[in-house]
PDB file of C-alpha atoms in Angstrom:
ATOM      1  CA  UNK D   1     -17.984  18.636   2.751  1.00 60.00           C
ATOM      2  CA  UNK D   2     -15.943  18.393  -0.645  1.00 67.00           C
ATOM      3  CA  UNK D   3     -12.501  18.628  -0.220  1.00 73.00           C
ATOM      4  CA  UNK D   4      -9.739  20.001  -2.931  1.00 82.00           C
ATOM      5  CA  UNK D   5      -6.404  17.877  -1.071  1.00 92.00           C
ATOM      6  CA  UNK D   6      -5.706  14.817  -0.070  1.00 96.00           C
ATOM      7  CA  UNK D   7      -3.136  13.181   1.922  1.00 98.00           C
ATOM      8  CA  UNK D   8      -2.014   9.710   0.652  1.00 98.00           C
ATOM      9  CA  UNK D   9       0.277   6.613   2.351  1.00 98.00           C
ATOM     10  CA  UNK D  10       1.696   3.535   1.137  1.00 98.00           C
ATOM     11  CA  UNK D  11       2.991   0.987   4.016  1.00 98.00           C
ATOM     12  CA  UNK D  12       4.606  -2.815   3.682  1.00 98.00           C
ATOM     13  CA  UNK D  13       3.748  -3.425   7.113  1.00 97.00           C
ATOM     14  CA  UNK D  14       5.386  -7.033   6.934  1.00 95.00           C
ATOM     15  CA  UNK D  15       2.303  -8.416   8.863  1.00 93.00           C
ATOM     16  CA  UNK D  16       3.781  -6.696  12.087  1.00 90.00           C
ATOM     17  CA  UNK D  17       6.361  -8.536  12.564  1.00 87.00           C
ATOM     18  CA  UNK D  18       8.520  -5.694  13.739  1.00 81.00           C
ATOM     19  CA  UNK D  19      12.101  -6.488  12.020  1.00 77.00           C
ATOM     20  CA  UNK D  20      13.966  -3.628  12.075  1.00 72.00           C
ATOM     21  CA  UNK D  21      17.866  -5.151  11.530  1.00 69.00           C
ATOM     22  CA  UNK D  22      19.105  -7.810   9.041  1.00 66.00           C
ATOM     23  CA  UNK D  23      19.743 -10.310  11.874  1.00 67.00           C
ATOM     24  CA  UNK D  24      15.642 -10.134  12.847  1.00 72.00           C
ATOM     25  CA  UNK D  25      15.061 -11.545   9.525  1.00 72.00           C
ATOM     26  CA  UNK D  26      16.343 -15.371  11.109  1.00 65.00           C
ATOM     27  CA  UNK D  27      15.833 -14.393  14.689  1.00 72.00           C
ATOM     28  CA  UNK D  28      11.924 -13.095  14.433  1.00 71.00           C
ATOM     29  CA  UNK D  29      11.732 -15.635  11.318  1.00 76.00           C
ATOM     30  CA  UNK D  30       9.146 -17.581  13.381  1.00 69.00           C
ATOM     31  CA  UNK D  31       6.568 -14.251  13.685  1.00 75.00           C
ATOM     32  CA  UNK D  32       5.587 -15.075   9.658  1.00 84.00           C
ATOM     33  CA  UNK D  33       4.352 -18.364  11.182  1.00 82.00           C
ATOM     34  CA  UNK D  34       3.781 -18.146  15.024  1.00 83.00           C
ATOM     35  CA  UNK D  35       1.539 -15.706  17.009  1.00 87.00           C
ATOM     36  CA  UNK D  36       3.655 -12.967  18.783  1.00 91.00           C
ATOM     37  CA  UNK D  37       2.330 -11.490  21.829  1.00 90.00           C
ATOM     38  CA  UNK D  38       4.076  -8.133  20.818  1.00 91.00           C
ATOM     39  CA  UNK D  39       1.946  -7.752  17.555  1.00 93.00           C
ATOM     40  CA  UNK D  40      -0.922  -6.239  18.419  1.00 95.00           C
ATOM     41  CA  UNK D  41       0.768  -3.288  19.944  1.00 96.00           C
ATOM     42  CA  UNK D  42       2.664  -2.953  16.926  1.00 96.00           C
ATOM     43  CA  UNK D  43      -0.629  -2.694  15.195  1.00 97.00           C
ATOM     44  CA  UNK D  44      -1.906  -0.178  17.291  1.00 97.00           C
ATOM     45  CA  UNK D  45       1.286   1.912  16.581  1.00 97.00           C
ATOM     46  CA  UNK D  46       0.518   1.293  12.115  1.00 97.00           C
ATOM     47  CA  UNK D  47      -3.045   2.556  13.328  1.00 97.00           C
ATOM     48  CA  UNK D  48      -2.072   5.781  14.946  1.00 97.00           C
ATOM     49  CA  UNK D  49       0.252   6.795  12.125  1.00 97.00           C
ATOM     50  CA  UNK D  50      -2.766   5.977   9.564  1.00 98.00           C
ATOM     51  CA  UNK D  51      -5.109   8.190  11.257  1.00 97.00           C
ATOM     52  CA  UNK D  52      -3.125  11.294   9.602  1.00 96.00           C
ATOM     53  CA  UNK D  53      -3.931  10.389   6.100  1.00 98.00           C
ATOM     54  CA  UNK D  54      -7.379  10.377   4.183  1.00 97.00           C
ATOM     55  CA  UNK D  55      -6.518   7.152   1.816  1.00 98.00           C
ATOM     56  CA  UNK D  56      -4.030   4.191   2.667  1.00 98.00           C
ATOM     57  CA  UNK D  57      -2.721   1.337   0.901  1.00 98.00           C
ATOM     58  CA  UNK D  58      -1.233  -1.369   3.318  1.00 98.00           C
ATOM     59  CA  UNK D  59       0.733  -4.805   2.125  1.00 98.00           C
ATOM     60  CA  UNK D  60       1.357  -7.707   3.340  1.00 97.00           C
ATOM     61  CA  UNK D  61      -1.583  -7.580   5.973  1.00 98.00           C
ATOM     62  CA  UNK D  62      -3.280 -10.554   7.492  1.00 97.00           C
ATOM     63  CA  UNK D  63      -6.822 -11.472   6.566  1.00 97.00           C
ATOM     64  CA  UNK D  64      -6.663 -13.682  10.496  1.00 96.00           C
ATOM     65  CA  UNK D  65      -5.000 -17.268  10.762  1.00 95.00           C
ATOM     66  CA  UNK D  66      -3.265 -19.013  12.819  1.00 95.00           C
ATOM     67  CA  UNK D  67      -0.340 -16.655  13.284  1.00 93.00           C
ATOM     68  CA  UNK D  68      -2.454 -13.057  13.745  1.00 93.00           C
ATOM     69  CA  UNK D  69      -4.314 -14.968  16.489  1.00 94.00           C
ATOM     70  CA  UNK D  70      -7.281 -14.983  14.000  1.00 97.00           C
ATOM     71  CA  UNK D  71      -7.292 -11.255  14.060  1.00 97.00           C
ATOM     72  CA  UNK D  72      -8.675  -9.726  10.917  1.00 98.00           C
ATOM     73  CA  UNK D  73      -5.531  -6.916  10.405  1.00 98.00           C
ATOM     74  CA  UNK D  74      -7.241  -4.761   7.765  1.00 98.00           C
ATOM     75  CA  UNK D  75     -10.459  -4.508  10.626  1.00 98.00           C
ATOM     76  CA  UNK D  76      -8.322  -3.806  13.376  1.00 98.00           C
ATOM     77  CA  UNK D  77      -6.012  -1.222  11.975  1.00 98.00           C
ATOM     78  CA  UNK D  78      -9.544   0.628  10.115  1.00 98.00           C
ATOM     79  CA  UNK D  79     -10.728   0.753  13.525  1.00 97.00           C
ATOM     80  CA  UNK D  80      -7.426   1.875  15.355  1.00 96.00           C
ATOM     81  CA  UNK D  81      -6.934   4.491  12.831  1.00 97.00           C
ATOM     82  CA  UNK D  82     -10.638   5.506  12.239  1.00 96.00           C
ATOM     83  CA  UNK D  83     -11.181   4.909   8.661  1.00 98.00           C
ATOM     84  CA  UNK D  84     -14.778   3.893   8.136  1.00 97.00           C
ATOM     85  CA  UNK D  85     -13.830   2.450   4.707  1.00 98.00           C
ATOM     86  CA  UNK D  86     -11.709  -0.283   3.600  1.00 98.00           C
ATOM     87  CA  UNK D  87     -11.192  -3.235   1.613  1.00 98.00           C
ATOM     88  CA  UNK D  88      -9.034  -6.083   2.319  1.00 98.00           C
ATOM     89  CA  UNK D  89      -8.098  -8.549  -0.771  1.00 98.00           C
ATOM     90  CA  UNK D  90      -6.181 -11.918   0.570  1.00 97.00           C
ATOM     91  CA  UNK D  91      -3.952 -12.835  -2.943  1.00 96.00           C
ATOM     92  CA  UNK D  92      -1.754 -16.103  -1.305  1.00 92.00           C
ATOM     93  CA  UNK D  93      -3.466 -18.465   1.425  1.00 93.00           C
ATOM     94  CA  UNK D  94      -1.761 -21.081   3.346  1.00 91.00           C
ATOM     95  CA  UNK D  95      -4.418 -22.373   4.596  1.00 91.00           C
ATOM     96  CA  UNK D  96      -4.945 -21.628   8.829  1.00 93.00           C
ATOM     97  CA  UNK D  97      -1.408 -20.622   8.974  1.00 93.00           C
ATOM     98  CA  UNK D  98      -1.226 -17.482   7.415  1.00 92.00           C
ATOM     99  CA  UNK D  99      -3.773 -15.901   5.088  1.00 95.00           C
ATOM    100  CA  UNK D 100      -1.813 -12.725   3.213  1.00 96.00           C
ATOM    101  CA  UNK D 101      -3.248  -9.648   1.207  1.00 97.00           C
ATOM    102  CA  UNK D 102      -3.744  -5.846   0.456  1.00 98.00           C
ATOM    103  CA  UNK D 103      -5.825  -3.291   1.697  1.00 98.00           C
ATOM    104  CA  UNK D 104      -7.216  -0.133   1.001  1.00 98.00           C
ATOM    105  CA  UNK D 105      -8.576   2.249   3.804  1.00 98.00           C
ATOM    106  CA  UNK D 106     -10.087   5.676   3.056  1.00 97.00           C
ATOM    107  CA  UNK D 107     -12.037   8.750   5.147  1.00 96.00           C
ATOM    108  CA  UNK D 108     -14.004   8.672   1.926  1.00 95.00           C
ATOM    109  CA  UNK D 109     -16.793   6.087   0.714  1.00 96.00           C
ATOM    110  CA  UNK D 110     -16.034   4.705  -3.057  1.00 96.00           C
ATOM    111  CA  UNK D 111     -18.765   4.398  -4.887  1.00 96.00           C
ATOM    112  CA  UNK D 112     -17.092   1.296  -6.808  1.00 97.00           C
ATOM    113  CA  UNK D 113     -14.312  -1.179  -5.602  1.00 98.00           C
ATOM    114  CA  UNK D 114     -12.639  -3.512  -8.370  1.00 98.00           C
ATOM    115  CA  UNK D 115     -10.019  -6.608  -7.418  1.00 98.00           C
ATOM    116  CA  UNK D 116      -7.699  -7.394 -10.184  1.00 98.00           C
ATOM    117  CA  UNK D 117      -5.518 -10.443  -9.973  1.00 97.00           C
ATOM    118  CA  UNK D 118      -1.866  -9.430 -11.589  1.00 98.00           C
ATOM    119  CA  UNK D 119      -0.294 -11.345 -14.513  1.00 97.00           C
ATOM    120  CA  UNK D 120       3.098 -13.298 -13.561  1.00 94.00           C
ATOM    121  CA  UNK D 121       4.576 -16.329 -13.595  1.00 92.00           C
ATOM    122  CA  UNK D 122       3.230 -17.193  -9.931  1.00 89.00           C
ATOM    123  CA  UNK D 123      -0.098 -16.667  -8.960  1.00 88.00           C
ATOM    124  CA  UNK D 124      -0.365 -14.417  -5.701  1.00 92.00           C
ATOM    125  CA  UNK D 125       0.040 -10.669  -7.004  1.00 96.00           C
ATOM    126  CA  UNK D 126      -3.164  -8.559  -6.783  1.00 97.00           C
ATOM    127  CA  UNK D 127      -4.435  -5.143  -6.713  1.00 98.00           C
ATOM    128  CA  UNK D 128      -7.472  -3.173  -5.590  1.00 98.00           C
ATOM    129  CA  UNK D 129      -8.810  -0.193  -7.205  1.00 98.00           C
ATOM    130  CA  UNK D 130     -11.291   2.394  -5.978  1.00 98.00           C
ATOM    131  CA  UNK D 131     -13.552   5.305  -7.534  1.00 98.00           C
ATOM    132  CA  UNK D 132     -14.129   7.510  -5.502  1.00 97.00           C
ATOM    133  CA  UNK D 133     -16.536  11.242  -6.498  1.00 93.00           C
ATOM    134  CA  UNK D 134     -18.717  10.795  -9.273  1.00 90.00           C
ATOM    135  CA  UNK D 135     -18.543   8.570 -12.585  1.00 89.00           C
ATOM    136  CA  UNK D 136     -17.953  11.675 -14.980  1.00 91.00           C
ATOM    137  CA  UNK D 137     -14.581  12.264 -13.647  1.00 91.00           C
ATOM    138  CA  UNK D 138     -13.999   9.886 -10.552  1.00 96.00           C
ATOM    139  CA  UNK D 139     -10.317   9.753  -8.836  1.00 97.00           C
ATOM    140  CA  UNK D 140      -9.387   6.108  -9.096  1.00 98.00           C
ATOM    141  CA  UNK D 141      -7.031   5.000  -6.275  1.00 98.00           C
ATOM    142  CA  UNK D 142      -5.005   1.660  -6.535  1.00 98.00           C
ATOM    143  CA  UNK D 143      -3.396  -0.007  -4.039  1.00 98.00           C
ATOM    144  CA  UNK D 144      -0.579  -2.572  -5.259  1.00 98.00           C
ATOM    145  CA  UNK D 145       2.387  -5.055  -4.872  1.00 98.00           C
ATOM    146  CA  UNK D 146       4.041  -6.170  -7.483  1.00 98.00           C
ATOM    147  CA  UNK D 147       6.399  -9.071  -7.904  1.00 97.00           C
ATOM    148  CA  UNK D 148       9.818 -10.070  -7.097  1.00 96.00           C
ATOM    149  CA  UNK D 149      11.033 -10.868 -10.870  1.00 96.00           C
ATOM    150  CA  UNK D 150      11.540  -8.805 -13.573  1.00 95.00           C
ATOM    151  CA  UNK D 151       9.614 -10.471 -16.066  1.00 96.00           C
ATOM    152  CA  UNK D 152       6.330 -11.001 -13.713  1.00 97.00           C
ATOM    153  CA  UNK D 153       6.550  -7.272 -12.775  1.00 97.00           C
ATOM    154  CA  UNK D 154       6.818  -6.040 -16.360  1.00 97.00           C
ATOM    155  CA  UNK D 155       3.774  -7.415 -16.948  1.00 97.00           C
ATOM    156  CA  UNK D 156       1.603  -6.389 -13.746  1.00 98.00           C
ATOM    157  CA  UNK D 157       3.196  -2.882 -14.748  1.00 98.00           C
ATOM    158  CA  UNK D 158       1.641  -3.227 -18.302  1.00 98.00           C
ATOM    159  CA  UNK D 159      -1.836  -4.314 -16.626  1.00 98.00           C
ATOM    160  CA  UNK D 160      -1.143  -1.451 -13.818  1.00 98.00           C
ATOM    161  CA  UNK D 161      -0.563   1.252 -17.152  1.00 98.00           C
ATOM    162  CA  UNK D 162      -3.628  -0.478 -19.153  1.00 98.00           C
ATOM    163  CA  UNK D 163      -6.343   0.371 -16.234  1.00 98.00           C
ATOM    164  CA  UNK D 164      -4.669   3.801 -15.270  1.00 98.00           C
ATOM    165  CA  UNK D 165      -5.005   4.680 -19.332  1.00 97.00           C
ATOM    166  CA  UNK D 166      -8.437   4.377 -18.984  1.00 96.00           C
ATOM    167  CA  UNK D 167      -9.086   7.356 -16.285  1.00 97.00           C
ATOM    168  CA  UNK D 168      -7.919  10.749 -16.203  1.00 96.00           C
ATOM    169  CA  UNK D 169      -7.089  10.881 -12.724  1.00 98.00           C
ATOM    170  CA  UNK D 170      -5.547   7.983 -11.035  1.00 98.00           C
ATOM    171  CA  UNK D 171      -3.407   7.479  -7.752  1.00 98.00           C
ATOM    172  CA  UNK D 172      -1.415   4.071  -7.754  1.00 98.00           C
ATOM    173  CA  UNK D 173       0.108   3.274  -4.430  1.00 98.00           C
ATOM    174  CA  UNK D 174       2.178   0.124  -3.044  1.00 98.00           C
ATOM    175  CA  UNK D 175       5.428  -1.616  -3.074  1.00 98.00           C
ATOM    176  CA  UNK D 176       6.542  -1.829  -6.310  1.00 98.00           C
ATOM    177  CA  UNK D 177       9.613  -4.229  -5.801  1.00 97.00           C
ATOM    178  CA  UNK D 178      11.584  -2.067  -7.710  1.00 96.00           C
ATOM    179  CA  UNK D 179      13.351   1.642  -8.058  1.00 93.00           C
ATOM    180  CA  UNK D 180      11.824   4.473  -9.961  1.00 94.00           C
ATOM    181  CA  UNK D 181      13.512   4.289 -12.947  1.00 93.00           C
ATOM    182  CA  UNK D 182      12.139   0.995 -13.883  1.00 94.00           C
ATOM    183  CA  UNK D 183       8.273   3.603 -13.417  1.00 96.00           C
ATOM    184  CA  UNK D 184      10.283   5.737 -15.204  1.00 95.00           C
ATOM    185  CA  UNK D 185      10.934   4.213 -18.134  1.00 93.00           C
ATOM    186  CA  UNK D 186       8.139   2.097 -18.597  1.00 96.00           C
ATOM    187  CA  UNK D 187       6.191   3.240 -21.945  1.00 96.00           C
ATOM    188  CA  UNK D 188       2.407   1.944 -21.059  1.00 97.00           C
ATOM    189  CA  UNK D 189       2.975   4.296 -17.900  1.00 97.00           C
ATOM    190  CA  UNK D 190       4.489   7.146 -19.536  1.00 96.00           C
ATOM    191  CA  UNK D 191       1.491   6.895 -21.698  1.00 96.00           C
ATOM    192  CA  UNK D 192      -1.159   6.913 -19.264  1.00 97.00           C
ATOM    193  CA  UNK D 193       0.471  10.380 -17.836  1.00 97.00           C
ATOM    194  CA  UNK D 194       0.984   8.406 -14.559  1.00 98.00           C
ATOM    195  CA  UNK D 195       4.381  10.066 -12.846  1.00 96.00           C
ATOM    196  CA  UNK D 196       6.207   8.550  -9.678  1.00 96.00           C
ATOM    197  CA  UNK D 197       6.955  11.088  -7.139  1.00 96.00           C
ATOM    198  CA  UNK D 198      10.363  11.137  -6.466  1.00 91.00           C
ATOM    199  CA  UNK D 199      11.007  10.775  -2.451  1.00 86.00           C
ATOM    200  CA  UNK D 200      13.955  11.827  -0.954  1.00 82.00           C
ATOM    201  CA  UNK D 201      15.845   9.007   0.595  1.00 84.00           C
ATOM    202  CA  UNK D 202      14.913   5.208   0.517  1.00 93.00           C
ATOM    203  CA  UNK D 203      12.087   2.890   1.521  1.00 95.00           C
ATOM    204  CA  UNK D 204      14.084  -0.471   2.371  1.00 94.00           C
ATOM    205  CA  UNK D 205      15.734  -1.470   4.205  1.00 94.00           C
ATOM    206  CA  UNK D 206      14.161   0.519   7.074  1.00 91.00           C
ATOM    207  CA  UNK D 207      17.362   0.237   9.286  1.00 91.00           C
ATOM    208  CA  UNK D 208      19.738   1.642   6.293  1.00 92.00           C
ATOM    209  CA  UNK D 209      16.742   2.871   3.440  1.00 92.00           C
ATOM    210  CA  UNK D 210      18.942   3.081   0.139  1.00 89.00           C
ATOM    211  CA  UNK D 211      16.574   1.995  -2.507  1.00 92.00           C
ATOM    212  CA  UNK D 212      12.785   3.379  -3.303  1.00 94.00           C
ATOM    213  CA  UNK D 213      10.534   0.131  -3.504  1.00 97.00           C
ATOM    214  CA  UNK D 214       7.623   1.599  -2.701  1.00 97.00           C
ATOM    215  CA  UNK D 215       6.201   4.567  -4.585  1.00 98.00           C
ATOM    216  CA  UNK D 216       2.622   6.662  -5.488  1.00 98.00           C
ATOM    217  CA  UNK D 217       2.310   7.502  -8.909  1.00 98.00           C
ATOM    218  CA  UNK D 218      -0.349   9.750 -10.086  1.00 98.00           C
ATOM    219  CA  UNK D 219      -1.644  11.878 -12.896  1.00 97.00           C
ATOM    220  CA  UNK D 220      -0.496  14.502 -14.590  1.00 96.00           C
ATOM    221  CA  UNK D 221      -3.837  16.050 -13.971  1.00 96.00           C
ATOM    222  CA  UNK D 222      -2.996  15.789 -10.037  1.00 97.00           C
ATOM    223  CA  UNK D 223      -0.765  18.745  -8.625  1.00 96.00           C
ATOM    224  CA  UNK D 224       1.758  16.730  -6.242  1.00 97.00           C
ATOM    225  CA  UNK D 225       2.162  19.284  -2.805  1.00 95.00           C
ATOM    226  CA  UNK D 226       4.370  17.148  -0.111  1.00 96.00           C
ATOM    227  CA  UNK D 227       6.132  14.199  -0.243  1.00 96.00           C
ATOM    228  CA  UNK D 228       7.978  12.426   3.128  1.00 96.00           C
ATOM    229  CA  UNK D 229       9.390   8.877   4.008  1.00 96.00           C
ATOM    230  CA  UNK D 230       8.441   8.300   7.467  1.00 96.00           C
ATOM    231  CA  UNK D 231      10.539   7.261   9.964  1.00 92.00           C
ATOM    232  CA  UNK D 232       7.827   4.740  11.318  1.00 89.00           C
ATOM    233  CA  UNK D 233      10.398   1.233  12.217  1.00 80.00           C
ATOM    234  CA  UNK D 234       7.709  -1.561  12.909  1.00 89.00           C
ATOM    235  CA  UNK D 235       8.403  -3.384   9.697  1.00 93.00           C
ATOM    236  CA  UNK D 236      11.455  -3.471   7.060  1.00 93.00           C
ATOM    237  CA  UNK D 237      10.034  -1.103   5.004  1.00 96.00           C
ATOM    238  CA  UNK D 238       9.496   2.555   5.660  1.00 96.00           C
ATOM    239  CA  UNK D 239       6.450   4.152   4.537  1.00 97.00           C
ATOM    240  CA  UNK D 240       5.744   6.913   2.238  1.00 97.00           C
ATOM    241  CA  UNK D 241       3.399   9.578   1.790  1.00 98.00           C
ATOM    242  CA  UNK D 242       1.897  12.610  -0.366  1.00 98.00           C
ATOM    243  CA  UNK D 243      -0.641  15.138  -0.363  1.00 97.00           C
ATOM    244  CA  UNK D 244      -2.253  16.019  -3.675  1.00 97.00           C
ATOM    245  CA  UNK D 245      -4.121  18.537  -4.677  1.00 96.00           C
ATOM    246  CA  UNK D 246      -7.353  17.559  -6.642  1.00 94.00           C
ATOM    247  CA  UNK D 247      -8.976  19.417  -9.786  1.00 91.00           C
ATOM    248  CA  UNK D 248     -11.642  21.258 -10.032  1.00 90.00           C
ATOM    249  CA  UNK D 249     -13.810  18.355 -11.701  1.00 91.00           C
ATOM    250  CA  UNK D 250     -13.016  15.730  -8.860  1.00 89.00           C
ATOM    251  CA  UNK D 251     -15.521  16.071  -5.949  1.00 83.00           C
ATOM    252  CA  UNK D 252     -14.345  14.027  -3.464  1.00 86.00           C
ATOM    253  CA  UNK D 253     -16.803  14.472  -0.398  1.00 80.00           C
ATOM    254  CA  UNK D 254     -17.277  13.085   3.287  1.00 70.00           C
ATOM    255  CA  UNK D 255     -20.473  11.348   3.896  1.00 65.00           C
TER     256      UNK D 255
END
C-alpha cells in the first residue's frame, strides 16, 4: 500500500531520565550515570507516543550500559511503539557506563541506510540518513544532533546542506542546538531548498519551552500539512512533529 502523507517526530528523550524542572538537573544528575528503576516506564510512555507517527528521529538514546540496565533503548522503544524498522548509531561511548547515540525508526523499510560522522571541534556528533521508495526519486530522511558551539555547528550545518543538495526530497529531523533563524539564514541550506517549519511555541526547556532547538526541515518539493509541539514531559525537551504530504514521484510503500 503506497501512501501520499506522512507523519514525522523529532524527540531529545534525554536517555529517560525524566527531568522536567531546573532543580532535576542536580537532583536526578545521578540517572546520566546510575540505573533508575523508574526508566523503563518512562520508556514505555516515549513508545506509546511514537506509535502515532510513521518515521521518528530520537536523541540522546542508549545503545545499553551500565546505567540503562544493559537495555538496548532504540530495541525497546521500536518494539513498544511497533516500528519494525530502525537504526540506532552510538556517536560518544564511555565505555560500560553509558553508551549514547541516535536513532531512526520508521513503519517503512529503507532500501539504504548511511551513518555520517559530523565535522566539529569534538568528535561525538553524528547523523543517520535513510532512502526510503525507489532510487529515481527516493525521500531521504535524516535524523540529527548537532553541537553545542557555534563554530562546530556551522560546519555539521554545511555537511547537513551538502548531502540534502544532492536529493530532491529530503526530511532532516533532530535537535539542532539552536533557533530557526540560525536554519534560516544559513546559505548551503537555503540552497538545497531545505525550509524549517516554523512551530508555534518552544522546544526547551520543557517546563517553560521559549526557544525552538529542535526542528524538521524539508523540501520545497514537500507540501508541509500540520505542525504541533507535544506536550509529552519525560525529558527536558518537548517533541515536535509534522505531517507531509509526498509528491507524486515518491512511492513510499508498506511491505
Amino acid at each position: 500500500m503506497t501512501t501520499r502523507s506522512l507523519r514525522f517526530l523529532s524527540y531529545n528523550i534525554q536517555v529517560a531520565t525524566g527531568i522536567r524542572r531546573p532543580h532535576h538537573y542536580v537532583t536526578y544528575g545521578w540517572r546520566h550515570l546510575l540505573p533508575d528503576p523508574w526508566r523503563r516506564q518512562r520508556l514505555d510512555r516515549i513508545g506509546r507516543l511514537l506509535s502515532d507517527y510513521d518515521v521518528v528521529s530520537l536523541q540522546e538514546i542508549d545503545a545499553g550500559s551500565y546505567r540503562s540496565e544493559f537495555l538496548n533503548q532504540a530495541a525497546y522503544i521500536a518494539n513498544h511503539s511497533q516500528h519494525p524498522h530502525w537504526h540506532l548509531q552510538v556517536n560518544r561511548r564511555y565505555g560500560r557506563v553509558a553508551q549514547q547515540g541516535i536513532a531512526l525508526f520508521s513503519r517503512f523499510r529503507p532500501y539504504r541506510i548511511d551513518e555520517h560522522m559530523l565535522p566539529g571541534l569534538l568528535p561525538g556528533r553524528g547523523a543517520i540518513a535513510g532512502y526510503f521508495g525507489a532510487d529515481r526519486a527516493p525521500l531521504v530522511v535524516i535524523s540529527a544532533h548537532l553541537s553545542l558551539g557555534y563554530r562546530s555547528r556551522r560546519q555539521q550545518l554545511d555537511y547537513l546542506a551538502a548531502v540534502a543538495d544532492a536529493h530532491r526530497h529530503v526530511v532532516i529531523l533532530g535537535d539542532f542546538n539552536c533557533t530557526e533563524h540560525q536554519l534560516l539564514d544559513h546559505p548551503g541550506l537555503v540552497r538545497a531548498g531545505m525550509i524549517p517549519v516554523l512551530a508555534f511555541g518552544g522546544t526547551f526547556p520543557a517546563w517553560r519551552p521559549q526557544r525552538n532547538l529542535d526542528h524538521i526541515l524539508v523540501s520545497d518539493t514537500l507540501e508541509v500539512t500540520d505542525v504541533d509541539v507535544l506536550a509529552h514531559a519525560d525529558s527536558d525537551h518537548l517533541p515536535i512533529a509534522v505531517t507531509v504530504r509526498l509528491p507524486q514521484e515518491v512511492a513510499v510503500s508498506l511491505d
